[in-house]
Amino acid sequence: MKRLGVLLSLLALNLIMVLPAVAADYDVVINNGRVMDPETKYDRIANVGIKNGTIAIITNKSIKGKETIDATGHVVAPGFIDIHAHGQNIGDYRMQEALRKMCLMPAQTLEGFVPQMKTKGRLQEGMDADIVVFDPETISDVGTYEAPNQPAVGVQSLLVNGTLVVADGKLVLDAAPGQPIRRPIKKQ
């Protein structure tokens, strides 16, 4: 009986030590969004866990993080979007095809010259956490030739290297997580 009491005490102590670590395994968690990856054609309601600027997990299980974004009713897609080069609204295409053209293809075009682009334009575990969370019904580029510097409408959140730069549709002015992406210099 005494051994059982010691065993239960040790088990309880282990749980007390482990549970806080499990509670915030990720820096940022995006919950309940329509997660779409243009390369694998993944398209499901899921949760995304981000750790150290990288997508650590995509799962349908409940996960927790230091910061949480509720993406219910929104699309969660790669944040490397080249919407200006194509000039179409996302509604004009099937969503996966639009994301392929605006996210994956520009990254693939550059990755032969700039190796860092191999982790861009994709929403997969191990890729850079450059992610946009948007409302598929309202997303639109409102910039014009006369006023090109206009924020897109319908963007709920935008993460660069796992750091929020747009939160609840508003620019986070003190966020500066971007890193330069450069082609390797060959010595002659």
mmCIF file of C-alpha atoms in Angstrom:
data_model
loop_
_atom_site.group_PDB
_atom_site.id
_atom_site.type_symbol
_atom_site.label_atom_id
_atom_site.label_comp_id
_atom_site.label_asym_id
_atom_site.label_seq_id
_atom_site.Cartn_x
_atom_site.Cartn_y
_atom_site.Cartn_z
ATOM 1 C CA MET A 1 0.000 0.000 0.000
ATOM 2 C CA LYS A 2 2.857 2.330 0.881
ATOM 3 C CA ARG A 3 4.551 1.573 -2.475
ATOM 4 C CA LEU A 4 1.339 2.454 -4.293
ATOM 5 C CA GLY A 5 1.208 5.794 -2.469
ATOM 6 C CA VAL A 6 4.845 6.559 -3.411
ATOM 7 C CA LEU A 7 4.187 5.545 -7.030
ATOM 8 C CA LEU A 8 1.099 7.767 -7.258
ATOM 9 C CA SER A 9 3.019 10.667 -5.697
ATOM 10 C CA LEU A 10 5.802 10.295 -8.262
ATOM 11 C CA LEU A 11 3.267 10.106 -11.089
ATOM 12 C CA ALA A 12 1.521 13.257 -9.839
ATOM 13 C CA LEU A 13 4.858 15.068 -9.561
ATOM 14 C CA ASN A 14 5.757 14.104 -13.136
ATOM 15 C CA LEU A 15 2.391 15.350 -14.400
ATOM 16 C CA ILE A 16 2.801 18.641 -12.568
ATOM 17 C CA MET A 17 6.198 19.138 -14.187
ATOM 18 C CA VAL A 18 5.145 18.053 -17.711
ATOM 19 C CA LEU A 19 1.736 19.731 -18.093
ATOM 20 C CA PRO A 20 2.982 23.350 -18.103
ATOM 21 C CA ALA A 21 5.431 22.463 -20.882
ATOM 22 C CA VAL A 22 2.649 20.870 -22.942
ATOM 23 C CA ALA A 23 0.331 23.831 -22.360
ATOM 24 C CA ALA A 24 2.465 26.204 -24.440
ATOM 25 C CA ASP A 25 4.479 24.009 -26.773
ATOM 26 C CA TYR A 26 4.348 26.629 -29.531
ATOM 27 C CA ASP A 27 5.082 30.328 -29.863
ATOM 28 C CA VAL A 28 1.997 30.915 -32.019
ATOM 29 C CA VAL A 29 -0.964 28.651 -32.723
ATOM 30 C CA ILE A 30 -3.491 29.179 -35.506
ATOM 31 C CA ASN A 31 -6.667 27.258 -34.669
ATOM 32 C CA ASN A 32 -9.614 26.044 -36.748
ATOM 33 C CA GLY A 33 -8.591 27.522 -40.102
ATOM 34 C CA ARG A 34 -8.911 26.049 -43.574
ATOM 35 C CA VAL A 35 -5.240 25.151 -43.968
ATOM 36 C CA MET A 36 -4.168 25.062 -47.613
ATOM 37 C CA ASP A 37 -0.817 24.119 -49.082
ATOM 38 C CA PRO A 38 -0.453 24.612 -52.848
ATOM 39 C CA GLU A 39 2.388 22.079 -53.208
ATOM 40 C CA THR A 40 0.816 19.055 -51.476
ATOM 41 C CA LYS A 41 -2.767 20.227 -52.137
ATOM 42 C CA TYR A 42 -3.506 19.809 -48.416
ATOM 43 C CA ASP A 43 -6.927 21.381 -47.761
ATOM 44 C CA ARG A 44 -8.468 20.710 -44.346
ATOM 45 C CA ILE A 45 -9.696 22.440 -41.246
ATOM 46 C CA ALA A 46 -6.681 22.148 -38.954
ATOM 47 C CA ASN A 47 -4.472 23.809 -36.366
ATOM 48 C CA VAL A 48 -0.956 25.094 -37.063
ATOM 49 C CA GLY A 49 1.756 25.279 -34.388
ATOM 50 C CA ILE A 50 4.708 27.629 -34.933
ATOM 51 C CA LYS A 51 7.977 27.432 -33.018
ATOM 52 C CA ASN A 52 11.103 29.549 -33.596
ATOM 53 C CA GLY A 53 9.799 30.981 -36.868
ATOM 54 C CA THR A 54 9.089 27.578 -38.400
ATOM 55 C CA ILE A 55 5.900 25.589 -38.905
ATOM 56 C CA ALA A 56 6.310 22.847 -36.299
ATOM 57 C CA ILE A 57 3.008 20.975 -36.691
ATOM 58 C CA ILE A 58 -0.205 20.883 -38.692
ATOM 59 C CA THR A 59 -2.803 18.797 -36.890
ATOM 60 C CA ASN A 60 -6.483 18.313 -36.202
ATOM 61 C CA LYS A 61 -5.644 17.810 -32.513
ATOM 62 C CA SER A 62 -5.939 20.617 -29.987
ATOM 63 C CA ILE A 63 -2.678 22.509 -29.457
ATOM 64 C CA LYS A 64 -1.760 25.502 -27.332
ATOM 65 C CA GLY A 65 0.726 28.313 -27.688
ATOM 66 C CA LYS A 66 1.864 31.556 -26.127
ATOM 67 C CA GLU A 67 -0.255 33.401 -28.725
ATOM 68 C CA THR A 68 -3.404 32.032 -30.342
ATOM 69 C CA ILE A 69 -5.168 33.110 -33.527
ATOM 70 C CA ASP A 70 -8.731 31.926 -34.114
ATOM 71 C CA ALA A 71 -8.973 31.346 -37.869
ATOM 72 C CA THR A 72 -12.515 29.974 -37.899
ATOM 73 C CA GLY A 73 -14.058 30.727 -41.310
ATOM 74 C CA HIS A 74 -10.701 31.861 -42.715
ATOM 75 C CA VAL A 75 -8.093 30.387 -45.035
ATOM 76 C CA VAL A 76 -4.593 29.775 -43.661
ATOM 77 C CA ALA A 77 -2.122 29.904 -46.548
ATOM 78 C CA PRO A 78 1.541 30.594 -47.303
ATOM 79 C CA GLY A 79 2.257 34.275 -46.803
ATOM 80 C CA PHE A 80 4.554 34.676 -49.802
ATOM 81 C CA ILE A 81 1.835 36.029 -52.063
ATOM 82 C CA ASP A 82 2.572 37.700 -55.372
ATOM 83 C CA ILE A 83 -0.924 39.058 -55.994
ATOM 84 C CA HIS A 84 0.248 42.089 -58.006
ATOM 85 C CA ALA A 85 1.936 40.019 -60.693
ATOM 86 C CA HIS A 86 -1.254 38.180 -61.583
ATOM 87 C CA GLY A 87 -3.942 40.803 -61.103
ATOM 88 C CA GLN A 88 -6.786 38.367 -60.507
ATOM 89 C CA ASN A 89 -8.994 38.037 -57.485
ATOM 90 C CA ILE A 90 -8.712 34.733 -55.643
ATOM 91 C CA GLY A 91 -12.371 34.055 -56.415
ATOM 92 C CA ASP A 92 -11.560 33.899 -60.144
ATOM 93 C CA TYR A 93 -9.757 30.560 -59.699
ATOM 94 C CA ARG A 94 -10.156 27.500 -57.656
ATOM 95 C CA MET A 95 -8.423 28.415 -54.404
ATOM 96 C CA GLN A 96 -5.592 25.860 -54.665
ATOM 97 C CA GLU A 97 -4.723 27.004 -58.195
ATOM 98 C CA ALA A 98 -4.696 30.638 -57.105
ATOM 99 C CA LEU A 99 -2.396 29.847 -54.182
ATOM 100 C CA ARG A 100 -0.125 27.801 -56.444
ATOM 101 C CA LYS A 101 0.248 30.725 -58.838
ATOM 102 C CA MET A 102 0.633 33.403 -56.164
ATOM 103 C CA CYS A 103 2.699 31.556 -53.535
ATOM 104 C CA LEU A 104 4.366 28.399 -54.763
ATOM 105 C CA MET A 105 5.334 29.322 -58.331
ATOM 106 C CA PRO A 106 7.224 32.539 -57.425
ATOM 107 C CA ALA A 107 9.122 30.633 -54.704
ATOM 108 C CA GLN A 108 9.930 27.766 -57.083
ATOM 109 C CA THR A 109 11.090 30.202 -59.755
ATOM 110 C CA LEU A 110 13.595 31.760 -57.351
ATOM 111 C CA GLU A 111 14.761 28.685 -55.423
ATOM 112 C CA GLY A 112 17.278 27.633 -58.084
ATOM 113 C CA PHE A 113 19.130 30.911 -57.512
ATOM 114 C CA VAL A 114 18.236 31.614 -53.905
ATOM 115 C CA PRO A 115 18.196 28.417 -51.790
ATOM 116 C CA GLN A 116 16.213 30.044 -48.928
ATOM 117 C CA MET A 117 13.170 30.135 -51.231
ATOM 118 C CA LYS A 118 12.811 26.348 -50.836
ATOM 119 C CA THR A 119 11.151 27.059 -47.467
ATOM 120 C CA LYS A 120 8.813 29.751 -48.815
ATOM 121 C CA GLY A 121 5.451 29.553 -50.581
ATOM 122 C CA ARG A 122 4.476 26.333 -48.817
ATOM 123 C CA LEU A 123 2.442 25.542 -45.705
ATOM 124 C CA GLN A 124 4.154 22.388 -44.439
ATOM 125 C CA GLU A 125 5.965 21.272 -41.331
ATOM 126 C CA GLY A 126 9.569 22.502 -41.376
ATOM 127 C CA MET A 127 8.844 25.464 -43.684
ATOM 128 C CA ASP A 128 9.232 29.119 -42.706
ATOM 129 C CA ALA A 129 6.207 30.445 -40.835
ATOM 130 C CA ASP A 130 5.339 33.116 -43.409
ATOM 131 C CA ILE A 131 1.571 32.718 -43.186
ATOM 132 C CA VAL A 132 -1.493 34.735 -44.103
ATOM 133 C CA VAL A 133 -4.919 34.196 -42.525
ATOM 134 C CA PHE A 134 -7.622 35.731 -44.712
ATOM 135 C CA ASP A 135 -11.355 35.798 -45.301
ATOM 136 C CA PRO A 136 -11.941 34.203 -48.727
ATOM 137 C CA GLU A 137 -15.150 36.215 -49.169
ATOM 138 C CA THR A 138 -13.585 39.650 -48.688
ATOM 139 C CA ILE A 139 -9.887 39.367 -49.644
ATOM 140 C CA SER A 140 -9.013 41.985 -52.211
ATOM 141 C CA ASP A 141 -6.080 44.068 -53.351
ATOM 142 C CA VAL A 142 -7.304 47.661 -53.353
ATOM 143 C CA GLY A 143 -4.053 49.282 -54.498
ATOM 144 C CA THR A 144 -4.129 51.242 -57.734
ATOM 145 C CA TYR A 145 -1.469 52.824 -59.948
ATOM 146 C CA GLU A 146 -2.282 56.182 -58.365
ATOM 147 C CA ALA A 147 -2.296 54.813 -54.784
ATOM 148 C CA PRO A 148 -0.346 51.532 -54.810
ATOM 149 C CA ASN A 149 0.557 51.451 -51.117
ATOM 150 C CA GLN A 150 -2.827 50.295 -49.806
ATOM 151 C CA PRO A 151 -3.220 47.340 -47.445
ATOM 152 C CA ALA A 152 -5.246 44.429 -48.793
ATOM 153 C CA VAL A 153 -8.687 44.039 -47.264
ATOM 154 C CA GLY A 154 -9.831 40.749 -45.791
ATOM 155 C CA VAL A 155 -6.489 39.909 -44.157
ATOM 156 C CA GLN A 156 -7.012 38.931 -40.521
ATOM 157 C CA SER A 157 -3.407 38.010 -39.669
ATOM 158 C CA LEU A 158 -0.040 37.955 -41.366
ATOM 159 C CA LEU A 159 3.024 36.290 -39.886
ATOM 160 C CA VAL A 160 6.595 36.734 -41.064
ATOM 161 C CA ASN A 161 9.070 34.269 -39.579
ATOM 162 C CA GLY A 162 6.364 33.331 -37.065
ATOM 163 C CA THR A 163 5.906 36.913 -35.827
ATOM 164 C CA LEU A 164 2.609 38.741 -36.264
ATOM 165 C CA VAL A 165 2.980 41.791 -38.513
ATOM 166 C CA VAL A 166 -0.775 42.131 -39.072
ATOM 167 C CA ALA A 167 -3.056 41.240 -36.157
ATOM 168 C CA ASP A 168 -6.853 41.517 -36.290
ATOM 169 C CA GLY A 169 -6.530 43.311 -39.634
ATOM 170 C CA LYS A 170 -4.212 46.022 -38.291
ATOM 171 C CA LEU A 171 -0.516 46.546 -38.946
ATOM 172 C CA VAL A 172 1.725 45.830 -35.939
ATOM 173 C CA LEU A 173 3.979 48.882 -36.140
ATOM 174 C CA ASP A 174 6.811 47.650 -33.916
ATOM 175 C CA ALA A 175 7.173 44.238 -35.616
ATOM 176 C CA ALA A 176 10.264 43.827 -37.798
ATOM 177 C CA PRO A 177 10.925 40.083 -38.129
ATOM 178 C CA GLY A 178 11.924 40.036 -41.794
ATOM 179 C CA GLN A 179 15.312 38.728 -42.874
ATOM 180 C CA PRO A 180 17.008 39.491 -46.190
ATOM 181 C CA ILE A 181 17.015 36.683 -48.700
ATOM 182 C CA ARG A 182 20.104 36.820 -50.857
ATOM 183 C CA ARG A 183 21.615 34.776 -53.593
ATOM 184 C CA PRO A 184 24.917 33.215 -52.554
ATOM 185 C CA ILE A 185 27.936 35.180 -53.752
ATOM 186 C CA LYS A 186 30.392 33.145 -55.776
ATOM 187 C CA LYS A 187 34.031 34.013 -55.260
ATOM 188 C CA GLN A 188 36.003 34.470 -58.447
#
